[in-house]
Coordinates of C-alpha atoms in Angstrom, one line a residue:
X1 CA 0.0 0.0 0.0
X2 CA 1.4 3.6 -0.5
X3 CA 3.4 4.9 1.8
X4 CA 4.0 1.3 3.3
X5 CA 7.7 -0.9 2.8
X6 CA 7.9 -3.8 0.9
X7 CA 10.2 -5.9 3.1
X8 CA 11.3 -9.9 2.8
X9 CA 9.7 -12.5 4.7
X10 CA 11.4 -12.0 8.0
X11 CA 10.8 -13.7 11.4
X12 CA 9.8 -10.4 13.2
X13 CA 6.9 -10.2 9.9
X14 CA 5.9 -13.5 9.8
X15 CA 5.9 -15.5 13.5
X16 CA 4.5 -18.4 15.3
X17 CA 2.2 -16.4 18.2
X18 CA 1.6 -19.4 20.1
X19 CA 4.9 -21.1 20.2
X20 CA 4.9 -23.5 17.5
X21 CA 7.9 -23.6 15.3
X22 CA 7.7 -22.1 12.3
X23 CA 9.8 -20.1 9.5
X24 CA 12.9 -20.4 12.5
X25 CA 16.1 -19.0 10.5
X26 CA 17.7 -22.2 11.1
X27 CA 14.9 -24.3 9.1
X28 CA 15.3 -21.8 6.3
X29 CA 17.4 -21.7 3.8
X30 CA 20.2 -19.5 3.5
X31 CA 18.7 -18.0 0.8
X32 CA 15.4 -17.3 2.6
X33 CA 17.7 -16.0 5.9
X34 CA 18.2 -13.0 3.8
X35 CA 16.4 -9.7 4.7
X36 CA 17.2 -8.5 1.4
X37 CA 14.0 -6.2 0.3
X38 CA 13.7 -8.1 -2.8
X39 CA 12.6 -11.0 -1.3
X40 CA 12.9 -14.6 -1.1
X41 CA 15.5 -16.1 -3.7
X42 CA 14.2 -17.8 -6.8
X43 CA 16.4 -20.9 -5.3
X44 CA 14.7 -21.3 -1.7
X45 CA 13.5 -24.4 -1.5
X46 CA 9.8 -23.2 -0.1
X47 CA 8.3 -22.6 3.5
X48 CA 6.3 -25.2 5.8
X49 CA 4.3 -23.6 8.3
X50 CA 3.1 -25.6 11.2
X51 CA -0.3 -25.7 13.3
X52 CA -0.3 -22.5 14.8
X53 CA -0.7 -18.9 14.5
X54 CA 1.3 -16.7 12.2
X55 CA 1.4 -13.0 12.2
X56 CA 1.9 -10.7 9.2
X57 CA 2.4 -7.3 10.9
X58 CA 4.1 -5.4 7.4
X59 CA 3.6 -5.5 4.0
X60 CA 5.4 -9.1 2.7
X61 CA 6.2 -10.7 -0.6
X62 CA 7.3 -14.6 -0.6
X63 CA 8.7 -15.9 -4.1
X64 CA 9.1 -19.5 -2.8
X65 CA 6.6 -22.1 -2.5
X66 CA 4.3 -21.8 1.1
X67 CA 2.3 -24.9 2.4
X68 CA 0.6 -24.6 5.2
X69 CA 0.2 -28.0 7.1
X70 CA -3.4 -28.3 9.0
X71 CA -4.2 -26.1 11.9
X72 CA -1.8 -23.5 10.1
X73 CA -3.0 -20.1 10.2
X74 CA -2.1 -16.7 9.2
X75 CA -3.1 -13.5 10.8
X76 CA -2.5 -10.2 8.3
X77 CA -2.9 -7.4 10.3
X78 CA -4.6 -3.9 9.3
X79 CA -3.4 -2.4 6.2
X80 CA -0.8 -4.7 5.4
X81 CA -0.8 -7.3 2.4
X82 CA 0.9 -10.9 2.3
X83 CA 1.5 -11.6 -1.3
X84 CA 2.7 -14.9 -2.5
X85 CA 4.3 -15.8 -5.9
X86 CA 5.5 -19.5 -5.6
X87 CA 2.8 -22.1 -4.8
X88 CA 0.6 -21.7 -2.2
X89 CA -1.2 -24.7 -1.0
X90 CA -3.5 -25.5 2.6
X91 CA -6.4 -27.4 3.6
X92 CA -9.6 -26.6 2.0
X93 CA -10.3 -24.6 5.6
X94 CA -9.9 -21.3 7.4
X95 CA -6.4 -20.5 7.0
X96 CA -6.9 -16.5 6.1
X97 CA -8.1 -13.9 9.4
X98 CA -7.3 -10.7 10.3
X99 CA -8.2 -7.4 8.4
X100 CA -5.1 -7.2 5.9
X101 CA -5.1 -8.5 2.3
X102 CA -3.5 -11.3 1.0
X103 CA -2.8 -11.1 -2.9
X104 CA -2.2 -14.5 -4.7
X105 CA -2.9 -13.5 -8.4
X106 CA 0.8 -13.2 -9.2
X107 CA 1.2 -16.7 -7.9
X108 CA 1.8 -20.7 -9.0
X109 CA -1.2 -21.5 -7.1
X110 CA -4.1 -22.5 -10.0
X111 CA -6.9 -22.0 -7.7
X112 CA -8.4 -20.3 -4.8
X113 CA -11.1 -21.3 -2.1
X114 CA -13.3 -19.4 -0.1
X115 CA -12.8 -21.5 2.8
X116 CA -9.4 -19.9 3.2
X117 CA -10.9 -16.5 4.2
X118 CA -13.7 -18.5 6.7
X119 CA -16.8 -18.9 4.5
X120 CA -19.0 -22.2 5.8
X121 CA -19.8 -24.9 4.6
X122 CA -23.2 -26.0 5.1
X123 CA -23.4 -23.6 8.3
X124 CA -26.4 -21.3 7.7
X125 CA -25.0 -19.5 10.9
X126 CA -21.8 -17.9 8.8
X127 CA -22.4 -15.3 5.8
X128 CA -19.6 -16.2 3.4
X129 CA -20.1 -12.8 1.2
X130 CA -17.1 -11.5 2.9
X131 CA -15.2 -14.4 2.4
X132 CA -16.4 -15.0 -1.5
X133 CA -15.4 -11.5 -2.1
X134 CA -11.6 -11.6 -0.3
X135 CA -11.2 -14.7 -2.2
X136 CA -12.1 -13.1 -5.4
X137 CA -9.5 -10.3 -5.2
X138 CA -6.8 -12.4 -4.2
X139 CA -7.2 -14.6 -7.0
X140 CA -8.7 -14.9 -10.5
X141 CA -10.1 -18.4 -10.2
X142 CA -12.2 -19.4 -7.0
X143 CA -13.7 -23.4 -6.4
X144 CA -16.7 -23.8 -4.8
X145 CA -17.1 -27.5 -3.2
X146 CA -20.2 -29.8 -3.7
X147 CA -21.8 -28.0 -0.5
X148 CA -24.3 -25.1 0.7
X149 CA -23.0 -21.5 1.3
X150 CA -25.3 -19.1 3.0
X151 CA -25.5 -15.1 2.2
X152 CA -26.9 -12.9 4.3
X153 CA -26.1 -10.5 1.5
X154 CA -25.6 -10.3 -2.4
X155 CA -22.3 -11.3 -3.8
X156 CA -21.0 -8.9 -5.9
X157 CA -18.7 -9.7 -8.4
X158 CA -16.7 -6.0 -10.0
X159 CA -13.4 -7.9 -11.1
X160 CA -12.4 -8.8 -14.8
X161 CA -11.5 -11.7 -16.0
X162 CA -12.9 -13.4 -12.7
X163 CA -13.6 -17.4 -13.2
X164 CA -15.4 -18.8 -10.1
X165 CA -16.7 -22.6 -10.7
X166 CA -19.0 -24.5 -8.5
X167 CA -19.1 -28.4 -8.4
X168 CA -23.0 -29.0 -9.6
X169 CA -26.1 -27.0 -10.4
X170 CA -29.1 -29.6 -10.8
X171 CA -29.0 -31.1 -7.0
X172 CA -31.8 -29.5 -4.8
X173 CA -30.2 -31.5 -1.7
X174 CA -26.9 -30.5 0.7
X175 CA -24.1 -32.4 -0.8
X176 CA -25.8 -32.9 -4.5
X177 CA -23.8 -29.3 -5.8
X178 CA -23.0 -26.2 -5.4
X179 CA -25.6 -24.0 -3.9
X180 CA -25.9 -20.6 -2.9
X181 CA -28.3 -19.6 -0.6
X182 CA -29.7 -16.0 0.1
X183 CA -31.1 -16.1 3.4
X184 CA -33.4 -13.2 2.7
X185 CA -36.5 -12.6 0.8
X186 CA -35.5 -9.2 -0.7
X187 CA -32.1 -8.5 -2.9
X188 CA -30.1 -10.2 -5.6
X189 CA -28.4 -14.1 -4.7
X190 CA -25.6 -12.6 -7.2
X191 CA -24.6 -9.4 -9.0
X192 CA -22.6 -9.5 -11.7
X193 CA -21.3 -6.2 -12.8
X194 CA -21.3 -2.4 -12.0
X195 CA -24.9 -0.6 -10.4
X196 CA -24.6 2.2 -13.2
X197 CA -23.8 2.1 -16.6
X198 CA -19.7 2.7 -17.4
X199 CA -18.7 5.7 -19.9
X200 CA -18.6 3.2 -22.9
X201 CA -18.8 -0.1 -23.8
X202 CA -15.0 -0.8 -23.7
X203 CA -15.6 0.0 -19.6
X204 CA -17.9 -2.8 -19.0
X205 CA -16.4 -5.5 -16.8
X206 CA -15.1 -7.8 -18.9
X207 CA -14.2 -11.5 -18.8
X208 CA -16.3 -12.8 -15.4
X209 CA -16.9 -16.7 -16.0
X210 CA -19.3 -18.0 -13.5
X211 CA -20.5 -21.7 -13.7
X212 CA -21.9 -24.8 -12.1
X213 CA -24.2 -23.1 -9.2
X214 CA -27.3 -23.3 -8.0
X215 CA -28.8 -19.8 -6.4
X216 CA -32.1 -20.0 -4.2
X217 CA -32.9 -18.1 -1.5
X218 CA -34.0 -18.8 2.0
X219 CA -37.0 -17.3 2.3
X220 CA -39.9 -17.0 0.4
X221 CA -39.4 -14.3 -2.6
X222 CA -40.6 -10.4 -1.5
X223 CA -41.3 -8.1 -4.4
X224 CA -43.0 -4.8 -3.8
X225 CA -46.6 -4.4 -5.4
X226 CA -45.9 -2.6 -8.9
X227 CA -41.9 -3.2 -9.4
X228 CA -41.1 -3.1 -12.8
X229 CA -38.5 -6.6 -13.7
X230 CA -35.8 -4.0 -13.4
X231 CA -36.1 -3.7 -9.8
X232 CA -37.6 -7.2 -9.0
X233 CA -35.2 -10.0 -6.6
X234 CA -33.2 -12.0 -9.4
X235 CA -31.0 -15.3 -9.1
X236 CA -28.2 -13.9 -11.3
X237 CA -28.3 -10.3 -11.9
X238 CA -25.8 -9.6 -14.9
X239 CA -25.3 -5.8 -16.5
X240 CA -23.1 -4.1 -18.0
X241 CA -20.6 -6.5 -18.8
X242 CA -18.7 -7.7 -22.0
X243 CA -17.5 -11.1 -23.0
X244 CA -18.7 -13.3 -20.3
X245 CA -20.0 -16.4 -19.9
X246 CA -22.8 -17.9 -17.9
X247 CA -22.9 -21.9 -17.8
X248 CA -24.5 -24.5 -16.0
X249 CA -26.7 -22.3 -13.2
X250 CA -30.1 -22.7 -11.6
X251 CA -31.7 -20.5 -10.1
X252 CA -34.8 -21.8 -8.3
X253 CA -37.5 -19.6 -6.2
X254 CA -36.6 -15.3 -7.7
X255 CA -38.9 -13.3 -8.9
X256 CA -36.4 -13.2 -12.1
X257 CA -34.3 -15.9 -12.3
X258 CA -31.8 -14.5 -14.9
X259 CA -31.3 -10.5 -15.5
X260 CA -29.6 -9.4 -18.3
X261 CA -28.8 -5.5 -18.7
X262 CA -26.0 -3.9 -21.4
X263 CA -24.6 -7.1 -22.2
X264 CA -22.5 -7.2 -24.7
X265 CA -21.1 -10.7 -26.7
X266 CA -21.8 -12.2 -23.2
X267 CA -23.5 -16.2 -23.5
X268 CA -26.1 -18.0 -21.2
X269 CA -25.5 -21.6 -21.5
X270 CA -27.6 -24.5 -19.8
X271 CA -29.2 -22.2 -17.8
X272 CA -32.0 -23.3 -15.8
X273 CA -34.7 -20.8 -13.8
X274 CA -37.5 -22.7 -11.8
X275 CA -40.2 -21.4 -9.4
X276 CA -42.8 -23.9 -7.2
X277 CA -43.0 -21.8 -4.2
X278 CA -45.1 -18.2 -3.5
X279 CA -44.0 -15.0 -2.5
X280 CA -44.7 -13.4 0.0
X281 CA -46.7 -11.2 -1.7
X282 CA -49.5 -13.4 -3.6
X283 CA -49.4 -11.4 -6.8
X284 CA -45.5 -12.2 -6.8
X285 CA -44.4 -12.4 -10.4
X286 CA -41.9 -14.5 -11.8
X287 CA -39.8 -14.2 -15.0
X288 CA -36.6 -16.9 -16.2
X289 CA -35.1 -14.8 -18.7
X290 CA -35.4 -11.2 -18.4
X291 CA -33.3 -9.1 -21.1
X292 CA -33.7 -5.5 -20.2
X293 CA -33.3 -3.4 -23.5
X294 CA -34.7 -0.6 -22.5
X295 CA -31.5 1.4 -21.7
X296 CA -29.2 2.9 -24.9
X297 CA -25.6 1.6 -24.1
X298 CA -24.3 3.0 -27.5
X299 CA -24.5 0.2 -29.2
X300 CA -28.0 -1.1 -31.4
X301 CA -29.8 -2.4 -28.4
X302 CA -30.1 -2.3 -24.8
X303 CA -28.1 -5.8 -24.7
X304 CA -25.6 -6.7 -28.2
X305 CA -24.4 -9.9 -29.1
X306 CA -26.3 -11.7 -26.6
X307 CA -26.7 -15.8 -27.0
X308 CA -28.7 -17.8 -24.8
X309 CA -27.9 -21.4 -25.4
X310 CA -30.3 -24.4 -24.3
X311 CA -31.5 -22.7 -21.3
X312 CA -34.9 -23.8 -19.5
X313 CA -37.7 -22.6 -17.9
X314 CA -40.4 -24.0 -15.6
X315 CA -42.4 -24.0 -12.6
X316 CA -43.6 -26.6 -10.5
X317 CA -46.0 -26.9 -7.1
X318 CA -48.2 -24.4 -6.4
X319 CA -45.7 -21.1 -7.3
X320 CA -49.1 -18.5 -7.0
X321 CA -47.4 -16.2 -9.5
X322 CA -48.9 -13.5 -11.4
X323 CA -48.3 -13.5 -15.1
X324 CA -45.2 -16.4 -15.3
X325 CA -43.0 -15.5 -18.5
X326 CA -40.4 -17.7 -19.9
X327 CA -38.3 -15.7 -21.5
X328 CA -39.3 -11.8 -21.4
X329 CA -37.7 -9.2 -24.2
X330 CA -38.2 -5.9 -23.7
X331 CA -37.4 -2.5 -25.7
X332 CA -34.5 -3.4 -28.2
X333 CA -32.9 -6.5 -28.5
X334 CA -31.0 -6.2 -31.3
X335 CA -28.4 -9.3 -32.2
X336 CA -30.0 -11.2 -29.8
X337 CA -30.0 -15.1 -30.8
X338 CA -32.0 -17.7 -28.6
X339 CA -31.3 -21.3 -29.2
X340 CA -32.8 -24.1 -28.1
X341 CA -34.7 -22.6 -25.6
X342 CA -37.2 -24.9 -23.5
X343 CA -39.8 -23.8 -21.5
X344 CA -43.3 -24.9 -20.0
X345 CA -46.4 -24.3 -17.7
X346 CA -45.8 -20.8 -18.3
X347 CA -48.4 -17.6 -19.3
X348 CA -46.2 -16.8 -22.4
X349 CA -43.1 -19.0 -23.0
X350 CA -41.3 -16.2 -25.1
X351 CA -42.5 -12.7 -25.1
X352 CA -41.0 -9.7 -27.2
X353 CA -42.5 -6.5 -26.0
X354 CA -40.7 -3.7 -28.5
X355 CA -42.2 -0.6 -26.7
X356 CA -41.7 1.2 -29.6
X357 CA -43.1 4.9 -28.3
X358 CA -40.1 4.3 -25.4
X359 CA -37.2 3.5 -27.4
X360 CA -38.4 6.2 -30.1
X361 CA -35.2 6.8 -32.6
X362 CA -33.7 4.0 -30.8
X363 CA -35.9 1.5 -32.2
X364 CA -34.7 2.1 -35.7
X365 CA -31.7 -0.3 -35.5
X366 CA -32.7 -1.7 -31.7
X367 CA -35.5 -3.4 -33.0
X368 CA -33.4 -5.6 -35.9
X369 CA -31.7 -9.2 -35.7
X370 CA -33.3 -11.5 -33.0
X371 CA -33.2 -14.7 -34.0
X372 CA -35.4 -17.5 -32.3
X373 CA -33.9 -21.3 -33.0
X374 CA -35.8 -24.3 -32.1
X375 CA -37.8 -23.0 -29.3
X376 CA -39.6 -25.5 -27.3
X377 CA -42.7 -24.4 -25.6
X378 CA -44.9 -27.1 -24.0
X379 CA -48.1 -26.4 -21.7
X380 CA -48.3 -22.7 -21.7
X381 CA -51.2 -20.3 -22.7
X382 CA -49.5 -18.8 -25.2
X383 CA -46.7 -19.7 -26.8
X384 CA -44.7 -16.7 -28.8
X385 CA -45.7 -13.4 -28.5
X386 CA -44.0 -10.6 -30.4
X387 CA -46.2 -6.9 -30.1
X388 CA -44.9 -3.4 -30.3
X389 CA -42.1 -3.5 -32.7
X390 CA -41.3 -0.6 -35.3
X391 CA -41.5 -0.7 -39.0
X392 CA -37.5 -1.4 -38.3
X393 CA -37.8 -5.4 -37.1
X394 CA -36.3 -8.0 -38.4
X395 CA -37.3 -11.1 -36.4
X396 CA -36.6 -14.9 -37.3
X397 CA -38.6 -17.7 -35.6
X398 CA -37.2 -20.7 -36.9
X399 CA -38.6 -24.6 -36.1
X400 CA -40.2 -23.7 -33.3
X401 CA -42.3 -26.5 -31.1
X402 CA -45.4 -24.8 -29.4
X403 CA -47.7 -27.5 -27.5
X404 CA -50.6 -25.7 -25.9
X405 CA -52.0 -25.8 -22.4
X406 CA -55.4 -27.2 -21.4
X407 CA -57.3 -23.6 -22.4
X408 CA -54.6 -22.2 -24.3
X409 CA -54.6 -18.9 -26.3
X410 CA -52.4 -19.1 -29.0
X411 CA -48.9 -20.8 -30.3
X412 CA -47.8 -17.7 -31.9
X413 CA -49.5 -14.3 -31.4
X414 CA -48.7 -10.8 -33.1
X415 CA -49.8 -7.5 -31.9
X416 CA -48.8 -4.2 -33.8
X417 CA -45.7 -6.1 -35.0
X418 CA -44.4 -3.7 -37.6
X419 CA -41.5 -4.9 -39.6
X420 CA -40.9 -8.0 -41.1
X421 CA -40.8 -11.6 -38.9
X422 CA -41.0 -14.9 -40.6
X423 CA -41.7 -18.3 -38.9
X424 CA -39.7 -20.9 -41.0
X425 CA -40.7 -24.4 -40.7
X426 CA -42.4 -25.5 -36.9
X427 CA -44.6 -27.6 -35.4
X428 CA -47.6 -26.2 -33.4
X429 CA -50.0 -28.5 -31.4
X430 CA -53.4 -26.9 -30.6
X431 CA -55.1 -30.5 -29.6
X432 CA -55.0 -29.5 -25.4
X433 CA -55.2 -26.0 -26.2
X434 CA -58.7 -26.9 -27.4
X435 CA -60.1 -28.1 -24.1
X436 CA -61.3 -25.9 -21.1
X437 CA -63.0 -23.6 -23.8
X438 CA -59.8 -22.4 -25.2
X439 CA -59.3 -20.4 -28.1
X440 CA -56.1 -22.8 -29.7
X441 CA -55.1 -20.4 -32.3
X442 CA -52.1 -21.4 -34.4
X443 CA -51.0 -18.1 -35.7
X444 CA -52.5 -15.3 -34.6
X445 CA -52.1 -11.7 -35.5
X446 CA -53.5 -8.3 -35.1
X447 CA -52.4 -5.0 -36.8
X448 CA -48.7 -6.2 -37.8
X449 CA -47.3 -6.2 -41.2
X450 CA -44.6 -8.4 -42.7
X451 CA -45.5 -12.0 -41.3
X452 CA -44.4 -15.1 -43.6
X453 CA -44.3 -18.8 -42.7
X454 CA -42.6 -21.3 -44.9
X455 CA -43.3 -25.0 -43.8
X456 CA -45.5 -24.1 -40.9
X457 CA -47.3 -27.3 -39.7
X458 CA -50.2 -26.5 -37.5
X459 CA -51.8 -29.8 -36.0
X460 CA -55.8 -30.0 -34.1
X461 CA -56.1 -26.3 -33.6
X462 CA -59.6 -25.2 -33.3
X463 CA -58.3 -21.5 -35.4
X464 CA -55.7 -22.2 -37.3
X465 CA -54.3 -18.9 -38.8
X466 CA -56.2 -15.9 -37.8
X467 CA -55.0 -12.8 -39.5
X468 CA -56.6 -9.3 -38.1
X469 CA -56.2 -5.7 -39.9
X470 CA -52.3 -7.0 -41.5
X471 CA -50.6 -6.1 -44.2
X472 CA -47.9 -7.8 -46.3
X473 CA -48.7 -11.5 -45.1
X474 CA -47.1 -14.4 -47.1
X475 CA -48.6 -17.9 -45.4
X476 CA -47.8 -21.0 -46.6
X477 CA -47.3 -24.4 -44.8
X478 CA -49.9 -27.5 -43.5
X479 CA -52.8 -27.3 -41.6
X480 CA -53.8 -30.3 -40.5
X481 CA -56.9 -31.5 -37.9
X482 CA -57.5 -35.6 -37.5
X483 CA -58.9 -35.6 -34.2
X484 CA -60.5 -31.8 -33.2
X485 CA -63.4 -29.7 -34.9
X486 CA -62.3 -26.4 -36.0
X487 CA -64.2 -23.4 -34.3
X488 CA -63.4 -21.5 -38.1
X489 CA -62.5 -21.5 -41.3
X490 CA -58.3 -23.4 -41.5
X491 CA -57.7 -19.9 -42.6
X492 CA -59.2 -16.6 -41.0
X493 CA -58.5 -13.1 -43.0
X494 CA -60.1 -10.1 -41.7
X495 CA -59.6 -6.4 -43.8
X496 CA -56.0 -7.5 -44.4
X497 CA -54.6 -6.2 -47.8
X498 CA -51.7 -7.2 -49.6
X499 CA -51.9 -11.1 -48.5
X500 CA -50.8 -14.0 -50.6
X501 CA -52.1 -17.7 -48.8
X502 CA -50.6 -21.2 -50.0
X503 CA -51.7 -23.7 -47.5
X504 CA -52.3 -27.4 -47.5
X505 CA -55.4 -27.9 -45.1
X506 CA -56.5 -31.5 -44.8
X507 CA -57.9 -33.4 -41.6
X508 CA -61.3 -35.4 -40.4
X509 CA -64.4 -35.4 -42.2
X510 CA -65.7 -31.6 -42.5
X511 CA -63.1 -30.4 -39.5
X512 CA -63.3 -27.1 -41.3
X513 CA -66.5 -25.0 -41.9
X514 CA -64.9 -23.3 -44.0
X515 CA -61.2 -23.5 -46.0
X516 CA -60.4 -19.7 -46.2
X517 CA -62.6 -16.9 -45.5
X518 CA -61.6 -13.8 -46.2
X519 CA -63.4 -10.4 -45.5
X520 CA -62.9 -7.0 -46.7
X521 CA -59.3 -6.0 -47.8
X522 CA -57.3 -8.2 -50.9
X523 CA -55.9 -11.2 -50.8
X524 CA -54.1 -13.9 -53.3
X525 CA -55.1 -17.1 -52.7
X526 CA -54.1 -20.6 -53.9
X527 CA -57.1 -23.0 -52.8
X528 CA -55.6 -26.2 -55.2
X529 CA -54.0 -27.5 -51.3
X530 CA -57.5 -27.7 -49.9
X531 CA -59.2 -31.0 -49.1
X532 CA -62.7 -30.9 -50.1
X533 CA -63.2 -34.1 -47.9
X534 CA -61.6 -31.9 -44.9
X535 CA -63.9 -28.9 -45.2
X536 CA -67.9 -29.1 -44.4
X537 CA -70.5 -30.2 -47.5
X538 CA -67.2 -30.2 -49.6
X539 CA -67.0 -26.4 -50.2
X540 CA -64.1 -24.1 -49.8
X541 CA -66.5 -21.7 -48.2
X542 CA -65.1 -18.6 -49.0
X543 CA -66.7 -15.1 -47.6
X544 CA -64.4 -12.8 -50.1
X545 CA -64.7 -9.2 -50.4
X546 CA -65.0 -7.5 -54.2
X547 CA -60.9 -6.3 -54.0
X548 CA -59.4 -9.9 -54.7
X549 CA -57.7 -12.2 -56.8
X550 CA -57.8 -16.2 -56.5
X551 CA -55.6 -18.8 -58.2

């Protein structure tokens, strides 16, 4: 520290308090004897320290090798740092007290552990923050053993380049992984990243690879009535950061279980969010995935070059939560790809909200490349949902798998989408979706422009495509119903203009009561894919308006 001497390891710096043996000049090398202020000799042969307590009362550097045999401690006093640059190695124990620092990131040692600086294992008495975060800035790489370790606070993590592995993320039992436990009901379990936004992009925090954890809190969840998901108690709350990486973590019982603000070429892989216990408030919401682009960090959206990777998303028990989304987009999301993304029993598995009106000028390039890969979405009310987005949106949905709930809405739903999204390939089962009274739309938009869907495959849905006030549509793909009664025609148009429909409709005996019905507005329409035997008394059944053209 300024001001303060860097000295060698001497025996008035670094002593035995309670008798026991240790670093005595005559079991040192003669190398190590020296007081020299550079230090231990690169030729000492490396320091033992018996059971016992050893003081560090000034500011020491040791460049040979330190073991610490068990019972060992060391005791750095106030203001003063112990750095080591050979190899340090003790028992997976507390070996670390006193208020000084100790500084291992120069060092031969490939790993540090919490437990050096006192954090508990399995001891919901002991709040390891403290000793997370000294372990953190005295070394790049932290383990975390196959056990529970309690916060009474968030961890923050501020440090580049940080790598901090646990040893499991899918046991909910002591001893099964990794967990971290946030013994309140209120707060983050983890903080990745600055509070406020750095001066550019270049100043984010950089590097932080966290994996194999599991966070879950203590308590039951506590969000205030009318928090917006910026301010609600996430698992992992990540911002502001660029080029880091996010693998193999739960995060069971948050409001949010993943938070993602100003990220930039950062990746969320094998993620897992789950919820199957209330809050403590019973309108408690609950989000996995919430990416937050609603703030400009100088780049196209409010998070750039942001991959999520076969995460997951579900809910189990009797969770209580108001309005459950999978995976919730808001404002721009720009470069922004989601692969292989799993979710069920959810409200909406993947929502895009653009808020258009809030981004304003931003939205002209915040609102382009989001890319949606083989989505899986089973049990929820409604599968997709994209609304709000400017005429600037360039959306791609490709092979998604929607599965309806018992009293589902819709697989895919548009509202005031503006801009161009196209839906290529896809499977979408409305057959539960159909009980309970539900609606078990396949495609359903209102007021958008620019849909298309190439190889679509809608299976026992009781509205196949139902297309509201839209503009620029280009359907074609397979509707198909063996086993339930449509409600409509396979193909609802309603004052759309500029629409071109190709579809191959087929299914029981009259499941249709009509093929295509189309009012008011134009449409161009290709009817040779219907099957008479699938629509009722035979007939296509259109309703057409006089603006129209049919192949």
């Amino acid at each position: 520290m300024t001001g303060q001497t860097d000295t060698s390891l001497t025996r008035r710096a670094l002593f035995p308090a309670i008798g026991v043996g240790a670093l005595a000049a005559s079991a040192l090398p003669a190398a190590a004897q020296s007081a020299a202020p550079q230090g231990l000799d690169a030729g000492s042969t490396g320091i033992t320290l018996d059971p016992g307590i050893h003081r560090v009362d000034a500011n020491i550097t040791i460049r040979a090798d330190v073991q610490l045999r068990p019972g060992a401690q060391i005791v750095v006093a106030e203001g003063r740092t112990l750095t080591v640059t050979g190899h340090f190695a003790a028992p997976v124990s507390h070996v670390f007290t006193g208020p000084g620092r100790v500084d291992l990131n120069g060092s031969a040692t490939p790993a540090a552990y919490p437990e050096w600086w006192g954090a508990g294992r399995n001891n919901g008495a002991v709040d390891s923050v403290p000793a997370f975060a000294a372990c953190v800035a005295a070394h790049p790489v932290m383990m975390l053993g196959a056990c529970d370790y309690y916060f009474a606070q968030t961890f923050v993590i501020e440090r580049p380049f940080a790598r901090i592995w646990g040893s499991g993320y899918r046991g909910y039992l002591p001893g099964m992984g990794t967990r971290l436990i946030l013994t309140r009901g209120a707060g983050d379990v983890i903080r990745v990243g600055p509070l406020s936004k750095p001066a550019n992009i270049n100043s984010h925090l950089q590097g932080v690879d966290l994996r194999w954890v599991h966070l879950i809190r203590a308590l039951p969840v506590e969000a205030r009535s009318g928090a917006s998901p910026r301010e609600r108690p996430a698992g992992l709350r990540a911002q502001f950061l660029l080029c880091c990486r996010f693998e193999g973590i739960s995060s069971s019982e948050h409001a949010t279980g993943f938070y993602a603000r100003g990220l930039v070429r950062s990746h969320f892989i094998d993620c897992l969010a789950f919820r199957s216990n209330p809050g403590q408030r019973s309108d408690t919401p609950f989000c996995g995935f919430y990416l937050d682009g609603l703030d400009d960090i100088g780049l196209a959206g409010g998070n750039a070059s942001l991959f999520l990777h076969d995460c997951n998303v579900s809910t189990g028990g009797t969770p209580g939560v108001a309005d459950p989304v999978g995976l919730l987009l808001e404002g721009g999301f720009a470069d922004t790809f989601v692969t292989n993304f799993e979710t069920g029993a959810m409200a909406s598995g993947i929502r895009v909200d653009g808020q258009t009106a809030r981004l304003g000028s931003r939205a002209m390039s915040g609102h382009a490349n989001l890319h949606i890969r083989t989505p899986i979405i089973d049990q929820c009310a409604t599968g997709i949902e994209i609304r709000d987005t400017s005429g600037h949106a360039q959306i791609e949905i490709a092979q998604p798998y929607v599965a309806l709930a018992p009293g589902g809405a819709a697989a895919i739903r548009f509202d005031r989408m503006r801009g161009s999204t196209s839906i290529v390939g896809g499977q979408l089962l409305g057959r539960m979706g159909a009980q309970n009274g539900g609606r078990s739309v396949g495609v359903e938009a209102i007021d958008s422009t620019g849909i298309s869907t190439i190889g679509l495959k809608m299976l026992d849905c009781r509205r196949p495509l139902m297309f509201e006030r839209c503009t620029g549509s280009a359907l074609a793909g397979w509707i198909g119903n063996p086993s339930v009664k449509a409600a409509g025609a396979a193909v609802t148009l309603s004052k759309c203009s500029r629409s071109t429909v190709q579809m191959q409709v087929t299914g029981m005996g009259s499941a249709f009561p009509a093929g295509v019905s189309v009012t008011g507005g134009s449409a161009h329409l290709d009817v040779t894919g219907l099957d008479p035997a699938a629509i009722a008394k035979g007939r296509t059944n259109f309703v057409l308006s006089s603006e129209r053209s049919i192949d």
